[in-house]
Short mmCIF file of C-alpha atoms and ligand atoms in Angstrom, two decimals:
data_model
loop_
_atom_site.label_atom_id
_atom_site.label_comp_id
_atom_site.label_asym_id
_atom_site.label_seq_id
_atom_site.Cartn_x
_atom_site.Cartn_y
_atom_site.Cartn_z
CA UNK L 1 -5.82 15.29 0.40
CA UNK L 2 -2.15 16.21 -0.08
CA UNK L 3 0.36 13.46 -0.80
CA UNK L 4 2.95 12.85 1.92
CA UNK L 5 6.30 14.15 0.74
CA UNK L 6 9.67 12.65 1.57
CA UNK L 7 10.48 15.70 3.67
CA UNK L 8 7.94 14.39 6.23
CA UNK L 9 9.86 11.11 6.46
CA UNK L 10 12.75 10.72 8.89
CA UNK L 11 15.48 8.18 8.15
CA UNK L 12 18.10 7.22 10.74
CA UNK L 13 21.46 6.12 9.38
CA UNK L 14 23.80 4.33 11.80
CA UNK L 15 27.40 4.65 10.57
CA UNK L 16 26.36 7.46 8.24
CA UNK L 17 29.68 9.28 8.66
CA UNK L 18 31.74 6.53 6.96
CA UNK L 19 32.75 5.98 3.34
CA UNK L 20 29.48 4.38 2.20
CA UNK L 21 27.54 6.57 4.66
CA UNK L 22 28.46 9.82 2.92
CA UNK L 23 27.10 8.49 -0.38
CA UNK L 24 23.90 7.17 1.21
CA UNK L 25 23.33 10.52 2.95
CA UNK L 26 23.80 12.32 -0.39
CA UNK L 27 21.41 9.95 -2.25
CA UNK L 28 18.68 10.32 0.39
CA UNK L 29 19.16 14.08 0.75
CA UNK L 30 18.58 14.40 -3.02
CA UNK L 31 15.29 12.53 -2.54
CA UNK L 32 14.32 15.15 0.07
CA UNK L 33 14.19 12.83 3.11
CA UNK L 34 14.94 14.18 6.59
CA UNK L 35 18.09 12.46 7.76
CA UNK L 36 19.32 11.65 11.26
CA UNK L 37 22.89 10.40 11.27
CA UNK L 38 23.66 8.31 14.36
CA UNK L 39 27.39 8.47 15.07
CA UNK L 40 29.76 8.06 17.99
CA UNK L 41 31.10 11.62 17.65
CA UNK L 42 28.49 13.95 16.12
CA UNK L 43 30.94 16.86 16.33
CA UNK L 44 33.05 15.06 13.70
CA UNK L 45 30.15 14.64 11.25
CA UNK L 46 30.15 18.25 10.00
CA UNK L 47 31.30 17.06 6.56
CA UNK L 48 27.77 15.73 5.95
CA UNK L 49 26.03 19.09 6.27
CA UNK L 50 26.78 20.38 2.72
CA UNK L 51 25.16 17.22 1.28
CA UNK L 52 21.68 18.52 2.08
CA UNK L 53 19.64 21.67 2.68
CA UNK L 54 19.91 23.70 5.88
CA UNK L 55 18.42 21.60 8.72
CA UNK L 56 17.86 18.51 6.54
CA UNK L 57 20.70 16.44 8.05
CA UNK L 58 21.13 16.19 11.79
CA UNK L 59 23.82 14.20 13.65
CA UNK L 60 23.05 12.57 17.01
CA UNK L 61 25.24 10.55 19.35
CA UNK L 62 24.86 6.76 19.29
CA UNK L 63 27.18 3.87 19.86
CA UNK L 64 25.91 0.63 18.36
CA UNK L 65 27.32 -1.19 21.41
CA UNK L 66 24.95 0.79 23.63
CA UNK L 67 21.33 -0.39 23.21
CA UNK L 68 19.79 2.72 24.81
CA UNK L 69 21.57 5.08 22.40
CA UNK L 70 20.58 2.90 19.41
CA UNK L 71 16.97 2.97 20.57
CA UNK L 72 16.95 6.74 21.17
CA UNK L 73 18.30 7.40 17.66
CA UNK L 74 15.48 5.30 16.16
CA UNK L 75 12.64 7.36 17.65
CA UNK L 76 10.14 8.76 15.09
CA UNK L 77 12.14 7.31 12.18
CA UNK L 78 10.27 5.50 9.39
CA UNK L 79 13.35 3.68 8.10
CA UNK L 80 16.59 2.65 9.83
CA UNK L 81 19.76 1.98 7.84
CA UNK L 82 22.67 0.17 9.47
CA UNK L 83 26.06 0.77 7.84
CA UNK L 84 28.20 0.17 10.92
CA UNK L 85 31.12 -2.16 10.33
CA UNK L 86 34.76 -2.63 11.30
CA UNK L 87 37.64 -4.28 9.42
CA UNK L 88 39.75 -5.13 12.46
CA UNK L 89 39.20 -5.40 16.22
CA UNK L 90 40.49 -2.84 18.73
CA UNK L 91 39.64 -2.43 22.43
CA UNK L 92 35.90 -2.85 22.89
CA UNK L 93 35.31 -2.71 19.13
CA UNK L 94 34.96 -6.49 18.64
CA UNK L 95 33.36 -8.09 15.55
CA UNK L 96 30.66 -9.77 17.64
CA UNK L 97 29.83 -6.67 19.69
CA UNK L 98 29.72 -4.25 16.73
CA UNK L 99 28.67 -6.32 13.72
CA UNK L 100 26.45 -8.98 15.36
CA UNK L 101 24.99 -7.77 18.67
CA UNK L 102 24.96 -4.16 17.41
CA UNK L 103 23.12 -5.16 14.23
CA UNK L 104 20.52 -7.03 16.29
CA UNK L 105 20.05 -3.94 18.50
CA UNK L 106 19.22 -1.88 15.41
CA UNK L 107 16.75 -4.54 14.19
CA UNK L 108 15.06 -4.64 17.61
CA UNK L 109 14.85 -0.83 17.61
CA UNK L 110 13.26 -0.97 14.13
CA UNK L 111 10.69 -3.41 15.47
CA UNK L 112 9.97 -1.35 18.58
CA UNK L 113 9.34 1.79 16.50
CA UNK L 114 7.57 0.17 13.54
CA UNK L 115 10.34 1.30 11.20
CA UNK L 116 11.55 -0.54 8.10
CA UNK L 117 15.19 -1.66 8.07
CA UNK L 118 17.99 -1.76 5.50
CA UNK L 119 21.03 -3.60 6.80
CA UNK L 120 24.44 -3.66 5.11
CA UNK L 121 26.39 -6.90 5.32
CA UNK L 122 29.16 -8.11 2.97
CA UNK L 123 29.66 -10.75 0.27
CA UNK L 124 31.44 -13.63 1.97
CA UNK L 125 29.22 -13.53 5.08
CA UNK L 126 29.26 -17.16 6.21
CA UNK L 127 28.73 -18.67 9.66
CA UNK L 128 31.22 -21.45 8.78
CA UNK L 129 33.98 -19.15 7.54
CA UNK L 130 37.39 -19.29 9.24
CA UNK L 131 37.22 -15.46 9.22
CA UNK L 132 35.68 -13.91 12.32
CA UNK L 133 34.59 -10.88 10.24
CA UNK L 134 32.64 -13.12 7.85
CA UNK L 135 31.10 -15.17 10.68
CA UNK L 136 29.97 -12.05 12.55
CA UNK L 137 28.36 -10.64 9.38
CA UNK L 138 26.49 -13.92 8.76
CA UNK L 139 25.30 -14.16 12.37
CA UNK L 140 24.06 -10.57 12.06
CA UNK L 141 22.04 -11.42 8.93
CA UNK L 142 20.34 -14.30 10.79
CA UNK L 143 19.56 -12.20 13.89
CA UNK L 144 18.40 -9.20 11.83
CA UNK L 145 15.99 -11.29 9.76
CA UNK L 146 14.63 -13.07 12.81
CA UNK L 147 14.02 -9.75 14.64
CA UNK L 148 12.75 -7.96 11.51
CA UNK L 149 11.69 -10.44 8.79
CA UNK L 150 10.92 -7.65 6.31
CA UNK L 151 14.43 -6.18 6.50
CA UNK L 152 16.35 -5.74 3.24
CA UNK L 153 19.97 -6.87 3.45
CA UNK L 154 22.64 -5.57 1.08
CA UNK L 155 25.88 -7.52 0.68
CA UNK L 156 28.39 -5.52 -1.39
CA UNK L 157 31.64 -6.84 -2.83
CA UNK L 158 34.65 -4.56 -2.35
CA UNK L 159 33.64 -0.88 -2.68
CA UNK L 160 35.44 1.66 -4.85
CA UNK L 161 35.13 5.42 -5.03
CA UNK L 162 37.24 8.51 -4.27
CA UNK L 163 37.92 7.78 -0.58
CA UNK L 164 38.05 3.98 -0.88
CA UNK L 165 40.33 1.84 1.21
CA UNK L 166 41.33 -0.58 -1.55
CA UNK L 167 42.59 1.21 -4.69
CA UNK L 168 43.94 4.16 -2.66
CA UNK L 169 45.77 1.82 -0.29
CA UNK L 170 47.57 -0.17 -2.99
CA UNK L 171 48.31 2.91 -5.13
CA UNK L 172 49.78 4.55 -2.05
CA UNK L 173 51.85 1.44 -1.28
CA UNK L 174 53.13 1.38 -4.89
CA UNK L 175 54.39 4.93 -4.43
CA UNK L 176 56.80 3.92 -1.65
CA UNK L 177 57.44 0.20 -2.24
CA UNK L 178 59.30 -1.51 -5.11
CA UNK L 179 56.80 -4.42 -5.02
CA UNK L 180 53.14 -5.19 -4.39
CA UNK L 181 52.12 -8.44 -2.65
CA UNK L 182 49.94 -11.05 -4.37
CA UNK L 183 48.56 -12.91 -1.37
CA UNK L 184 47.84 -16.55 -2.23
CA UNK L 185 49.25 -15.82 -5.71
CA UNK L 186 46.64 -13.12 -6.34
CA UNK L 187 44.09 -15.61 -7.68
CA UNK L 188 41.15 -14.59 -5.47
CA UNK L 189 38.35 -13.10 -7.58
CA UNK L 190 36.62 -9.81 -6.74
CA UNK L 191 33.74 -7.88 -8.25
CA UNK L 192 34.47 -4.26 -7.22
CA UNK L 193 31.34 -2.14 -7.01
CA UNK L 194 31.02 1.65 -7.17
CA UNK L 195 30.04 3.10 -3.79
CA UNK L 196 27.51 5.38 -5.55
CA UNK L 197 25.74 2.31 -7.03
CA UNK L 198 25.46 0.70 -3.59
CA UNK L 199 24.09 3.97 -2.17
CA UNK L 200 21.54 4.04 -5.04
CA UNK L 201 20.51 0.45 -4.22
CA UNK L 202 19.99 1.41 -0.56
CA UNK L 203 17.92 4.44 -1.62
CA UNK L 204 15.73 2.15 -3.77
CA UNK L 205 15.20 -0.09 -0.72
CA UNK L 206 14.30 2.97 1.35
CA UNK L 207 11.71 3.88 -1.31
CA UNK L 208 10.17 0.44 -0.70
CA UNK L 209 11.14 -0.88 -4.15
CA UNK L 210 13.35 -3.79 -3.03
CA UNK L 211 12.06 -7.21 -1.99
CA UNK L 212 11.39 -7.33 1.76
CA UNK L 213 13.22 -10.10 3.60
CA UNK L 214 15.76 -10.56 0.77
CA UNK L 215 19.54 -10.58 0.73
CA UNK L 216 20.89 -8.65 -2.28
CA UNK L 217 24.43 -9.25 -3.53
CA UNK L 218 25.95 -6.14 -5.08
CA UNK L 219 28.87 -6.38 -7.50
CA UNK L 220 30.19 -4.30 -10.37
CA UNK L 221 30.06 -5.30 -14.06
CA UNK L 222 33.46 -7.08 -14.04
CA UNK L 223 35.03 -9.92 -12.09
CA UNK L 224 38.82 -9.54 -11.70
CA UNK L 225 41.48 -11.48 -9.84
CA UNK L 226 43.50 -9.69 -7.19
CA UNK L 227 46.49 -9.84 -9.56
CA UNK L 228 44.50 -8.20 -12.37
CA UNK L 229 43.42 -5.46 -9.96
CA UNK L 230 47.03 -4.80 -8.92
CA UNK L 231 48.03 -4.65 -12.62
CA UNK L 232 45.18 -2.22 -13.21
CA UNK L 233 46.36 0.02 -10.33
CA UNK L 234 49.92 0.08 -11.71
CA UNK L 235 48.76 0.89 -15.26
CA UNK L 236 46.51 3.67 -13.96
CA UNK L 237 49.21 5.31 -11.84
CA UNK L 238 51.81 4.75 -14.59
CA UNK L 239 54.31 2.94 -12.37
CA UNK L 240 56.20 -0.30 -12.83
CA UNK L 241 56.44 -2.47 -9.73
CA UNK L 242 57.18 -6.12 -9.10
CA UNK L 243 54.14 -8.25 -8.29
CA UNK L 244 55.37 -10.77 -5.72
CA UNK L 245 53.29 -13.90 -5.03
CA UNK L 246 53.09 -14.61 -1.28
CA UNK L 247 51.70 -17.99 -0.13
CA UNK L 248 48.85 -17.76 2.37
CA UNK L 249 50.88 -19.19 5.25
CA UNK L 250 53.63 -16.56 4.82
CA UNK L 251 51.02 -13.77 4.51
CA UNK L 252 49.54 -15.09 7.73
CA UNK L 253 52.91 -14.88 9.50
CA UNK L 254 53.39 -11.29 8.26
CA UNK L 255 49.84 -10.38 9.29
CA UNK L 256 50.54 -11.57 12.84
CA UNK L 257 52.98 -8.63 13.16
CA UNK L 258 51.17 -6.13 10.91
CA UNK L 259 47.94 -6.49 12.91
CA UNK L 260 49.49 -4.42 15.74
CA UNK L 261 49.87 -1.29 13.56
CA UNK L 262 47.45 1.53 14.55
CA UNK L 263 45.62 0.93 11.24
CA UNK L 264 46.82 -2.54 10.23
CA UNK L 265 47.89 -3.10 6.63
CA UNK L 266 46.83 -6.73 7.02
CA UNK L 267 45.43 -8.95 9.79
CA UNK L 268 45.31 -12.77 10.00
CA UNK L 269 41.51 -12.49 9.73
CA UNK L 270 41.82 -10.59 6.44
CA UNK L 271 44.17 -13.28 5.11
CA UNK L 272 41.38 -15.80 5.78
CA UNK L 273 38.94 -13.56 3.86
CA UNK L 274 41.35 -13.48 0.90
CA UNK L 275 41.12 -17.27 0.52
CA UNK L 276 37.54 -17.06 -0.79
CA UNK L 277 36.26 -15.41 -3.99
CA UNK L 278 34.28 -12.23 -3.33
CA UNK L 279 31.75 -12.29 -6.17
CA UNK L 280 27.98 -12.25 -6.64
CA UNK L 281 26.56 -15.80 -6.44
CA UNK L 282 24.75 -17.59 -9.28
CA UNK L 283 21.67 -17.89 -7.02
CA UNK L 284 21.52 -14.11 -6.49
CA UNK L 285 21.83 -13.52 -10.26
CA UNK L 286 19.11 -16.09 -11.07
CA UNK L 287 16.74 -14.56 -8.52
CA UNK L 288 17.47 -10.94 -9.48
CA UNK L 289 18.86 -10.10 -6.03
CA UNK L 290 21.47 -7.86 -7.67
CA UNK L 291 22.03 -4.25 -8.71
CA UNK L 292 20.59 -5.09 -12.13
CA UNK L 293 17.54 -6.59 -10.40
CA UNK L 294 17.01 -3.18 -8.80
CA UNK L 295 17.31 -1.47 -12.20
CA UNK L 296 20.86 -0.19 -11.66
CA UNK L 297 23.50 -0.60 -14.41
CA UNK L 298 26.74 -0.70 -12.39
CA UNK L 299 29.69 1.55 -13.23
CA UNK L 300 32.94 -0.17 -14.28
CA UNK L 301 36.16 0.68 -12.42
CA UNK L 302 37.55 2.29 -15.62
CA UNK L 303 34.85 5.00 -15.45
CA UNK L 304 35.65 6.08 -11.89
CA UNK L 305 39.01 4.91 -10.51
CA UNK L 306 41.31 6.99 -12.81
CA UNK L 307 39.46 10.14 -11.65
CA UNK L 308 41.01 9.80 -8.19
CA UNK L 309 44.15 7.65 -8.66
CA UNK L 310 45.88 10.27 -10.87
CA UNK L 311 47.40 11.79 -7.73
CA UNK L 312 49.59 8.69 -7.33
CA UNK L 313 51.26 9.24 -10.72
CA UNK L 314 54.86 10.50 -10.58
CA UNK L 315 53.82 13.99 -11.63
CA UNK L 316 50.19 13.93 -10.50
CA UNK L 317 48.05 15.94 -12.90
CA UNK L 318 51.14 17.62 -14.36
CA UNK L 319 51.81 14.72 -16.69
CA UNK L 320 54.17 15.70 -19.53
CA UNK L 321 52.36 16.15 -22.82
CA UNK L 322 54.13 15.75 -26.12
CA UNK L 323 53.24 18.56 -28.50
CA UNK L 324 53.34 17.77 -32.19
CA UNK L 325 54.72 20.74 -34.09
CA UNK L 326 54.24 20.49 -37.82
N1 NAP F 1 34.31 -0.75 2.21
C1 NAP F 1 34.08 -1.91 1.62
O1 NAP F 1 34.78 -2.30 0.66
C2 NAP F 1 32.94 -2.79 2.08
C3 NAP F 1 32.71 -4.01 1.40
C4 NAP F 1 31.67 -4.83 1.83
C5 NAP F 1 30.85 -4.43 2.90
N2 NAP F 1 31.10 -3.25 3.53
C6 NAP F 1 30.24 -2.88 4.67
O2 NAP F 1 29.63 -1.63 4.39
C7 NAP F 1 29.41 -0.92 5.62
C8 NAP F 1 30.02 0.47 5.50
O3 NAP F 1 31.41 0.33 5.21
P1 NAP F 1 32.37 1.60 5.03
O4 NAP F 1 33.40 1.22 4.05
O5 NAP F 1 31.54 2.83 4.81
O6 NAP F 1 33.05 1.65 6.49
P2 NAP F 1 33.62 2.92 7.28
O7 NAP F 1 34.00 4.01 6.37
O8 NAP F 1 34.66 2.38 8.21
O9 NAP F 1 32.36 3.37 8.13
C9 NAP F 1 31.91 2.65 9.21
C10 NAP F 1 31.01 3.50 10.05
O10 NAP F 1 30.68 2.75 11.24
C11 NAP F 1 30.82 3.63 12.35
N3 NAP F 1 31.06 2.88 13.58
C12 NAP F 1 32.08 2.03 13.87
N4 NAP F 1 31.93 1.53 15.11
C13 NAP F 1 30.79 2.09 15.62
C14 NAP F 1 30.10 1.97 16.84
N5 NAP F 1 30.54 1.19 17.83
N6 NAP F 1 28.94 2.65 17.01
C15 NAP F 1 28.47 3.47 16.02
N7 NAP F 1 29.09 3.62 14.83
C16 NAP F 1 30.24 2.95 14.64
C17 NAP F 1 31.97 4.54 11.97
O11 NAP F 1 31.92 5.72 12.73
P3 NAP F 1 33.09 6.18 13.74
O12 NAP F 1 33.63 7.44 13.15
O13 NAP F 1 32.37 6.39 15.01
O14 NAP F 1 34.11 5.07 13.82
C18 NAP F 1 31.64 4.80 10.50
O15 NAP F 1 30.69 5.83 10.38
C19 NAP F 1 30.04 -1.79 6.71
O16 NAP F 1 29.05 -2.56 7.33
C20 NAP F 1 31.00 -2.68 5.96
O17 NAP F 1 31.23 -3.92 6.63
C21 NAP F 1 32.12 -2.41 3.15
#
């Protein structure tokens, strides 16, 4: 009897065209799985094709707010992965519709098709949080586990990697602004985690080597305050900028206006998120529900971030070198 190879196994990835999605697609393509990427606009998912062999990655149309399209994308798949998430609300893209009801739809589709499920949530998910984002993520975890008790849930801290929205955003702001804001004094603690490590953790769960029904908390090797992260950005891009503490209530007032930008720099909901530390819990560490528990040694920011923030230096890669002539 021949062993079943991964190329016989179809995995559907909802939200596979996003930042984390690209890395998950790459990790699973390397393992030889067949990959169906379920996206709202398949014609815009062409960037995924070079990550696999010809015919290995196929994009189909699905909107997580439309149960029938979620269900259709799940057909014949052995594993479903849900990476769909939004940082701010726009039009019909509401936290509850996308992150809670949508997540439950994926779990129900997994059940209907006998597929396993890996669901991506976020550290800070809490049904009692003042942040709507955090409440919708927590409600999703509850509904996902009740529809599919064997699901594996991954809660990352803030993700970093070449196309990230955190280091790139503040480095870009430092290029045009004389100051960077320290919301709430910049004391909130984060545990930035490399997007490639989170993708590796998801691939391990797809292989069936993560604990079913568990919530993993994924953080990098170092915990840093927001202020330390801003200092790190400035050192890396070799720029001097003022770091200006902004009390939460003033940040909230600013966010009330900024939230109307096409891609808001800050929303009142994000200010609420910034009030709470975003780090792996003691319970997760004790129970091995971490990257290390999955056998992954996380990359520090120093190993990755300078490789893509150099473009924010004054002279980019053309930094002046001093030649010593003896
Ligand atoms: N980035 C972080 O620092 C971070 C930290 C913690 C947790 N997470 C979580 O990790 C997951 C992936 O995050 P990311 O940074 O990769 O986000 P991202 O780049 O914004 O990707 C989100 C994906 O969701 C898709 N999507 C949005 N609304 C949809 C809908 N109605 N139906 C179908 N697809 C939809 C987007 O596709 P479209 O092109 O169709 O919009 C995109 O492919 C999210 O659940 C997020 O909450 C991220």
